[in-house]
Amino acid sequence: MPWEKQCVEGASCMVVGKELYMFYAGGYNNEPQQIGLAKSGDGIRWTRVSVQPFLPNGKPGSWNESESGHPDIFRSREGRYYLFFQGNNNRGASWYLSNLPVNFRKRKWWLQ
C-alpha cells in the first residue's frame, strides 16, 4: 500500500481461534510510520485486513504526528487486548510509548 512506503517491519503476532493476526509497522521511522493489520491461516500467506492503516500517525501538532509504529499486541489475563506502540512529533529526536485498548469480536479488530 502507498502508506507502507518501502518498508514493513516490527511485526507482533497473536493467535485468535484458527487465525494468526499480525500488527506491523508500515514505512520507515518517521516517514511517517503507521500500523497495519494482516491475517493468516497458516503463518505463510498473509492478507491485509484493510488497505488503510489500523492506527495511522497523528494529525499535525499531535504527540505522534511523525509516527505510530513498532506495535506489540497484548492480551491481559482478563481477556482484554492492548496495542502498545511508539510515537513522536519531532522526526525521531525522542520517542514516547503508549497503548490503546482494542476490541476483537467476530473476527474483527477495532480501536476502542
Short mmCIF file of C-alpha atoms in Angstrom, two decimals, residues 7-78:
data_model
loop_
_atom_site.label_atom_id
_atom_site.label_comp_id
_atom_site.label_asym_id
_atom_site.label_seq_id
_atom_site.Cartn_x
_atom_site.Cartn_y
_atom_site.Cartn_z
CA CYS A 7 9.31 -0.97 4.41
CA VAL A 8 7.16 -3.26 6.54
CA GLU A 9 8.74 -4.12 9.90
CA GLY A 10 8.32 -4.62 13.62
CA ALA A 11 5.60 -7.26 13.47
CA SER A 12 3.77 -8.58 16.51
CA CYS A 13 1.50 -11.61 16.11
CA MET A 14 -1.31 -13.19 18.09
CA VAL A 15 -3.28 -16.37 17.52
CA VAL A 16 -7.02 -15.98 17.99
CA GLY A 17 -9.09 -19.03 17.19
CA LYS A 18 -7.73 -20.58 13.99
CA GLU A 19 -6.20 -17.36 12.64
CA LEU A 20 -2.94 -15.55 13.21
CA TYR A 21 -3.15 -11.74 13.30
CA MET A 22 -0.11 -9.56 12.64
CA PHE A 23 0.15 -5.92 13.65
CA TYR A 24 3.05 -4.36 11.73
CA ALA A 25 4.72 -1.02 11.08
CA GLY A 26 4.42 0.31 7.53
CA GLY A 27 7.10 2.74 6.37
CA TYR A 28 10.47 3.54 7.92
CA ASN A 29 10.58 5.54 11.14
CA ASN A 30 9.00 8.96 10.74
CA GLU A 31 8.08 8.71 7.04
CA PRO A 32 5.54 8.70 8.85
CA GLN A 33 5.31 5.17 10.16
CA GLN A 34 1.80 3.76 10.66
CA ILE A 35 0.41 0.47 11.97
CA GLY A 36 -1.22 -2.07 9.69
CA LEU A 37 -3.02 -5.34 10.34
CA ALA A 38 -2.90 -8.60 8.39
CA LYS A 39 -4.23 -12.12 8.98
CA SER A 40 -3.19 -15.64 8.03
CA GLY A 41 -4.48 -19.15 8.43
CA ASP A 42 -1.04 -20.74 8.11
CA GLY A 43 1.54 -18.07 9.04
CA ILE A 44 2.93 -18.08 5.48
CA ARG A 45 0.27 -16.47 3.30
CA TRP A 46 -0.99 -13.13 4.64
CA THR A 47 -3.90 -10.90 3.70
CA ARG A 48 -4.21 -7.28 4.74
CA VAL A 49 -7.31 -6.67 6.83
CA SER A 50 -7.65 -3.19 5.28
CA VAL A 51 -5.94 -1.04 2.68
CA GLN A 52 -5.87 1.75 5.31
CA PRO A 53 -3.66 1.76 8.42
CA PHE A 54 -5.19 0.19 11.51
CA LEU A 55 -3.59 3.01 13.53
CA PRO A 56 -2.34 5.98 11.50
CA ASN A 57 0.15 8.55 12.70
CA GLY A 58 -1.36 11.56 14.43
CA LYS A 59 -2.52 14.82 12.92
CA PRO A 60 -0.10 17.81 12.72
CA GLY A 61 0.61 19.13 16.22
CA SER A 62 -0.24 15.85 17.96
CA TRP A 63 2.22 13.85 20.07
CA ASN A 64 2.54 11.16 17.36
CA GLU A 65 2.46 13.21 14.16
CA SER A 66 5.79 11.71 13.00
CA GLU A 67 4.84 8.12 13.67
CA SER A 68 2.71 5.49 15.31
CA GLY A 69 4.90 2.45 14.94
CA HIS A 70 6.64 -0.64 16.29
CA PRO A 71 3.43 -2.26 17.54
CA ASP A 72 3.02 -5.03 20.07
CA ILE A 73 -0.35 -6.68 20.71
CA PHE A 74 -1.00 -7.91 24.25
CA ARG A 75 -3.84 -9.90 25.82
CA SER A 76 -4.35 -9.48 29.57
CA ARG A 77 -5.34 -12.28 31.93
CA GLU A 78 -8.83 -10.80 31.93
#
